[in-house]
Coordinates of C-alpha atoms and ligand atoms in Angstrom, one line a residue:
X1 CA 270.6 -12.8 1.9
X2 CA 272.9 -10.3 0.3
X3 CA 270.1 -8.4 -1.3
X4 CA 268.4 -7.9 2.1
X5 CA 271.3 -6.1 3.7
X6 CA 270.8 -2.6 2.1
X7 CA 267.1 -2.8 3.0
X8 CA 268.0 -3.6 6.6
X9 CA 270.5 -0.8 6.8
X10 CA 267.9 1.6 5.4
X11 CA 265.4 0.5 8.0
X12 CA 267.9 0.9 10.7
X13 CA 268.8 4.4 9.5
X14 CA 265.1 5.3 9.4
X15 CA 264.6 4.2 13.0
X16 CA 267.7 6.1 14.1
X17 CA 266.5 9.1 12.3
X18 CA 263.1 8.9 13.9
X19 CA 264.6 8.5 17.4
X20 CA 266.8 11.5 16.8
X21 CA 263.8 13.6 15.6
X22 CA 261.9 12.5 18.7
X23 CA 264.6 13.8 21.0
X24 CA 265.1 17.0 19.0
X25 CA 261.3 17.8 19.1
X26 CA 261.2 17.0 22.8
X27 CA 263.9 19.6 23.5
X28 CA 262.7 22.4 21.2
X29 CA 259.2 21.5 20.3
X30 CA 255.9 22.6 22.0
X31 CA 255.5 22.2 25.8
X32 CA 254.6 18.8 27.1
X33 CA 250.9 18.2 27.2
X34 CA 250.9 18.2 31.1
X35 CA 252.1 21.8 31.1
X36 CA 249.6 23.0 28.6
X37 CA 246.6 21.6 30.5
X38 CA 244.3 24.3 31.9
X39 CA 243.6 23.4 35.5
X40 CA 239.9 22.6 36.2
X41 CA 238.6 23.7 39.5
X42 CA 235.2 22.6 40.8
X43 CA 233.9 25.2 43.3
X44 CA 231.0 24.3 45.6
X45 CA 229.6 27.6 47.0
X46 CA 227.2 27.2 49.9
X47 CA 224.6 29.7 48.9
X48 CA 223.6 33.3 48.3
X49 CA 222.5 34.3 51.8
X50 CA 224.2 37.7 52.1
X51 CA 225.9 40.5 50.2
X52 CA 229.2 39.0 51.5
X53 CA 228.4 35.7 49.8
X54 CA 227.4 37.3 46.5
X55 CA 230.6 39.3 46.6
X56 CA 232.6 36.2 47.3
X57 CA 231.1 34.2 44.4
X58 CA 231.7 37.1 42.0
X59 CA 235.3 37.5 43.2
X60 CA 236.0 33.7 42.8
X61 CA 234.6 33.7 39.3
X62 CA 236.6 36.8 38.2
X63 CA 239.8 35.4 39.8
X64 CA 239.4 32.2 37.9
X65 CA 239.2 34.1 34.6
X66 CA 242.3 36.2 35.5
X67 CA 244.2 33.1 36.4
X68 CA 243.3 31.2 33.3
X69 CA 241.6 28.5 35.4
X70 CA 238.5 26.6 34.1
X71 CA 236.0 27.0 36.9
X72 CA 232.9 24.8 37.4
X73 CA 230.7 26.8 39.8
X74 CA 227.9 25.2 41.7
X75 CA 225.7 27.0 44.2
X76 CA 224.1 24.9 46.9
X77 CA 221.3 27.3 48.0
X78 CA 222.1 26.8 51.7
X79 CA 221.7 23.0 51.6
X80 CA 224.5 20.7 52.5
X81 CA 223.0 17.9 50.5
X82 CA 223.4 20.0 47.4
X83 CA 227.1 20.4 48.2
X84 CA 227.5 16.6 48.4
X85 CA 225.9 16.4 45.0
X86 CA 228.2 19.1 43.6
X87 CA 231.3 17.4 44.9
X88 CA 230.2 14.1 43.4
X89 CA 229.6 15.7 40.1
X90 CA 233.1 17.2 40.2
X91 CA 234.6 13.8 40.9
X92 CA 232.7 12.3 38.0
X93 CA 234.0 15.1 35.8
X94 CA 237.5 14.5 37.0
X95 CA 238.4 18.0 37.9
X96 CA 241.9 18.7 39.1
X97 CA 241.0 20.4 42.4
X98 CA 237.8 20.8 44.4
X99 CA 237.3 24.1 46.3
X100 CA 234.7 23.8 49.0
X101 CA 233.0 26.5 51.0
X102 CA 231.2 24.3 53.6
X103 CA 228.0 25.4 55.1
X104 CA 228.5 23.7 58.4
X105 CA 231.4 21.9 60.0
X106 CA 230.0 18.4 60.4
X107 CA 229.2 15.6 58.0
X108 CA 231.9 15.7 55.3
X109 CA 233.7 12.4 56.0
X110 CA 232.2 10.2 53.3
X111 CA 232.2 12.6 50.4
X112 CA 235.8 13.8 51.1
X113 CA 236.9 10.2 51.2
X114 CA 235.4 9.7 47.8
X115 CA 237.4 12.7 46.5
X116 CA 240.5 11.2 48.1
X117 CA 239.9 7.9 46.3
X118 CA 239.5 9.7 43.0
X119 CA 242.9 11.4 43.7
X120 CA 241.4 14.9 43.8
X121 CA 242.8 17.4 46.4
X122 CA 240.2 19.5 48.3
X123 CA 240.8 23.1 49.3
X124 CA 238.5 24.5 52.0
X125 CA 237.5 28.1 51.5
X126 CA 235.7 30.6 53.8
X127 CA 234.5 28.1 56.4
X128 CA 236.2 25.2 58.3
X129 CA 235.1 21.6 58.8
X130 CA 235.3 19.2 61.7
X131 CA 236.6 15.8 60.5
X132 CA 238.3 12.8 62.0
X133 CA 241.0 12.5 59.3
X134 CA 242.3 16.0 58.7
X135 CA 244.4 14.8 55.8
X136 CA 241.1 14.6 53.8
X137 CA 241.6 18.2 52.9
X138 CA 244.8 19.9 51.7
X139 CA 244.4 23.3 53.3
X140 CA 242.1 26.1 54.3
X141 CA 241.8 29.7 53.1
X142 CA 239.6 32.1 55.0
X143 CA 239.2 34.5 57.9
X144 CA 240.2 34.1 61.5
X145 CA 236.7 34.1 63.0
X146 CA 237.9 33.7 66.5
X147 CA 239.9 36.9 66.1
X148 CA 236.9 38.7 64.7
X149 CA 234.8 37.8 67.8
X150 CA 237.7 39.1 70.0
X151 CA 238.0 42.3 68.0
X152 CA 234.2 42.9 68.4
X153 CA 234.6 42.4 72.2
X154 CA 237.7 44.7 72.4
X155 CA 235.7 47.5 70.8
X156 CA 232.8 47.0 73.2
X157 CA 235.2 47.1 76.2
X158 CA 236.5 50.4 75.1
X159 CA 233.1 51.8 74.3
X160 CA 231.6 50.6 77.6
X161 CA 234.2 52.2 79.8
X162 CA 232.3 53.9 82.5
X163 CA 229.0 51.9 81.9
X164 CA 227.9 50.1 85.0
X165 CA 225.7 47.6 83.2
X166 CA 226.0 46.3 79.6
X167 CA 223.1 44.1 78.4
X168 CA 224.0 42.4 75.1
X169 CA 221.7 40.7 72.6
X170 CA 223.4 38.5 70.1
X171 CA 222.1 37.6 66.6
X172 CA 224.3 34.7 65.5
X173 CA 225.0 33.1 62.2
X174 CA 224.1 29.7 60.8
X175 CA 224.1 27.1 63.5
X176 CA 227.0 24.7 63.2
X177 CA 229.0 27.0 60.9
X178 CA 232.5 28.0 61.8
X179 CA 231.9 31.8 61.7
X180 CA 228.9 31.4 64.0
X181 CA 230.7 29.2 66.5
X182 CA 234.0 31.2 66.6
X183 CA 232.5 34.7 66.5
X184 CA 230.5 33.7 69.6
X185 CA 233.3 32.1 71.5
X186 CA 236.0 34.8 70.6
X187 CA 233.6 37.4 71.8
X188 CA 232.9 35.6 75.1
X189 CA 236.5 34.8 75.7
X190 CA 237.5 38.4 75.5
X191 CA 234.7 39.8 77.6
X192 CA 235.8 37.2 80.1
X193 CA 234.9 37.4 83.7
X194 CA 233.8 41.1 83.7
X195 CA 230.4 40.9 85.2
X196 CA 229.1 44.1 83.8
X197 CA 228.7 42.3 80.4
X198 CA 225.7 40.1 80.3
X199 CA 224.5 38.3 77.1
X200 CA 220.9 38.4 77.9
X201 CA 219.7 36.7 74.7
X202 CA 221.3 34.9 71.8
X203 CA 219.4 33.6 68.7
X204 CA 220.4 32.4 65.2
X205 CA 219.5 34.6 62.3
X206 CA 221.1 32.2 59.8
X207 CA 223.1 35.2 58.3
X208 CA 219.9 36.4 56.6
X209 CA 218.7 40.0 56.5
X210 CA 215.1 38.9 56.9
X211 CA 215.8 36.9 60.0
X212 CA 217.9 39.7 61.4
X213 CA 214.8 41.9 61.2
X214 CA 212.4 39.3 62.5
X215 CA 214.6 38.4 65.4
X216 CA 215.3 42.0 66.4
X217 CA 211.6 42.7 66.3
X218 CA 210.9 39.8 68.8
X219 CA 213.9 40.9 71.0
X220 CA 212.6 44.4 71.2
X221 CA 209.2 43.2 72.2
X222 CA 210.6 41.0 74.9
X223 CA 213.4 43.0 76.5
X224 CA 213.3 46.5 77.8
X225 CA 216.9 47.2 78.6
X226 CA 219.1 46.4 75.6
X227 CA 222.4 48.2 75.5
X228 CA 224.2 46.4 72.7
X229 CA 223.4 44.4 69.6
X230 CA 226.2 42.1 68.6
X231 CA 225.3 40.7 65.1
X232 CA 227.4 38.1 63.4
X233 CA 227.0 39.6 59.9
X234 CA 226.0 42.8 58.1
X235 CA 223.0 41.4 56.4
X236 CA 221.3 40.5 59.7
X237 CA 222.5 43.9 61.1
X238 CA 220.8 45.8 58.3
X239 CA 217.6 43.9 59.0
X240 CA 217.9 44.5 62.7
X241 CA 218.4 48.2 62.2
X242 CA 215.2 48.4 60.3
X243 CA 213.4 46.8 63.2
X244 CA 215.1 49.2 65.7
X245 CA 214.1 52.2 63.7
X246 CA 210.5 51.0 63.3
X247 CA 210.4 50.7 67.1
X248 CA 211.2 54.4 67.3
X249 CA 214.8 53.9 68.6
X250 CA 218.0 55.3 67.2
X251 CA 220.5 52.6 66.3
X252 CA 224.1 53.6 67.3
X253 CA 222.7 55.9 70.0
X254 CA 220.0 54.0 72.0
X255 CA 221.6 50.7 71.2
X256 CA 225.3 50.2 70.4
X257 CA 225.6 48.2 67.2
X258 CA 228.5 45.9 66.5
X259 CA 228.6 44.0 63.2
X260 CA 231.0 41.8 61.1
X261 CA 231.8 41.7 57.4
X262 CA 232.3 45.3 56.1
X263 CA 229.8 45.4 53.3
X264 CA 229.4 48.8 51.7
X265 CA 225.9 49.1 53.3
X266 CA 227.3 48.7 56.8
X267 CA 230.2 51.1 56.2
X268 CA 227.6 53.7 55.0
X269 CA 225.7 53.3 58.2
X270 CA 228.9 53.6 60.3
X271 CA 229.5 56.9 58.5
X272 CA 226.0 58.0 59.5
X273 CA 226.5 57.0 63.1
X274 CA 223.9 54.2 63.0
X275 CA 226.5 51.5 63.5
X276 CA 229.3 51.8 66.0
X277 CA 231.8 49.2 64.9
X278 CA 232.3 47.0 61.8
X279 CA 234.8 44.2 62.0
X280 CA 236.1 43.4 58.6
X281 CA 235.7 39.9 57.1
X282 CA 236.8 40.0 53.5
X283 CA 235.0 37.9 50.9
X284 CA 237.7 38.8 48.3
X285 CA 239.4 35.4 48.5
X286 CA 239.4 34.6 44.8
X287 CA 243.1 35.3 43.9
X288 CA 244.3 33.4 47.0
X289 CA 242.0 30.4 46.2
X290 CA 243.2 30.3 42.5
X291 CA 246.9 30.5 43.5
X292 CA 246.5 27.6 46.0
X293 CA 244.4 25.6 43.6
X294 CA 246.9 25.9 40.8
X295 CA 249.7 24.8 43.2
X296 CA 247.6 21.8 44.2
X297 CA 246.9 21.0 40.5
X298 CA 250.7 20.9 40.0
X299 CA 251.0 18.5 42.8
X300 CA 252.7 20.9 45.2
X301 CA 252.1 21.3 48.9
X302 CA 250.2 24.3 50.3
X303 CA 250.1 25.9 53.8
X304 CA 247.5 24.3 56.0
X305 CA 245.9 27.7 56.9
X306 CA 246.0 31.0 55.0
X307 CA 244.2 34.0 56.5
X308 CA 243.7 37.3 54.6
X309 CA 244.7 40.6 56.3
X310 CA 241.7 42.3 58.0
X311 CA 241.0 45.3 60.1
X312 CA 238.3 47.0 62.3
X313 CA 236.4 50.1 61.3
X314 CA 234.8 52.0 64.2
X315 CA 233.5 55.3 65.4
X316 CA 236.9 55.7 67.2
X317 CA 238.7 56.0 63.8
X318 CA 239.6 59.5 62.8
X319 CA 239.0 58.9 59.1
X320 CA 235.7 57.0 58.9
X321 CA 234.4 59.4 56.2
X322 CA 237.3 58.5 54.0
X323 CA 237.0 54.7 54.0
X324 CA 237.3 53.8 50.3
X325 CA 234.6 51.9 48.4
X326 CA 234.5 48.3 49.6
X327 CA 233.7 46.4 46.4
X328 CA 231.1 44.2 48.1
Ligands
GYE1 O1 230.2 36.7 57.5 C1 228.3 36.1 56.2 C2 228.1 35.0 55.2 O2 231.1 32.5 56.1 C3 232.4 34.4 56.6 O3 228.8 33.9 55.7 C4 231.2 33.9 56.0 C5 229.9 34.5 56.5 C6 229.8 36.0 56.4 O4 226.8 34.8 54.9 O5 227.9 37.3 55.7

């Protein structure tokens, strides 16, 4: 019995020493594992349909590198089914945050419920969704498309002052997508009850240059008196302008051209007088996305909606020739 006492004391001292060491290391030692963890973000991009989209992908990838975020990038090639697959793979991989640029508004309930069950927050970027339970996503970062449609109409009202009749053709974006829906309704809301403005034809060009050209060719064959082309994005506008020129008409003169995005190609045509108005929609959302994703990864709340600052470029500006390079 007596011989065991020193051994017990020694063991006790050892345990005390270890406990002390543990607390010392905790205070001054390396950061806790949770703080050192590099956030992993799974980004489901919807496709590569336009220069805007390509610029958006490039910007998100660069912003992730700047922010020290590990990015898993999946491009769905314009198919919602592929976005479902990407999200499910992010869940299997146990990413910290899912960033989703949804191609259309409907159909996300099931897959977002799966993300919720896995405890992974979802950040919407670029486009919005229509969903019964809005708590299935944490927030949205992207443009105010309704305002873009309104800005397009405000330009037209100014440009058309003194015109007795304004026949408009509209080439719209992907059916069921937020920008296509809201750019159409914002435009109509602002033109309002003024009967001079008549939208004589509206067709979807799926945000693709090739379909912009094809649609415009058909429109020119079918209608004689077109005063305005309102096109939902620059890619389709560039295609439509090709068709207008092939028909022997002068874009910007014979037909007023209003477009949305602000790609370099469209700004160049504004400078040449072939486009009359470019409503800016910036794809440079990467830094904003990374900032919000990092906050979500830390378990913080984020604003429900974040819009970037945007402007309108038009022939009414004094300094059109001095618009700096756009970067997309
Ligand atoms: O205007 C278009 C792209 O969702 C805002 O999608 C985006 C739109 C953009 O293809 O060029």
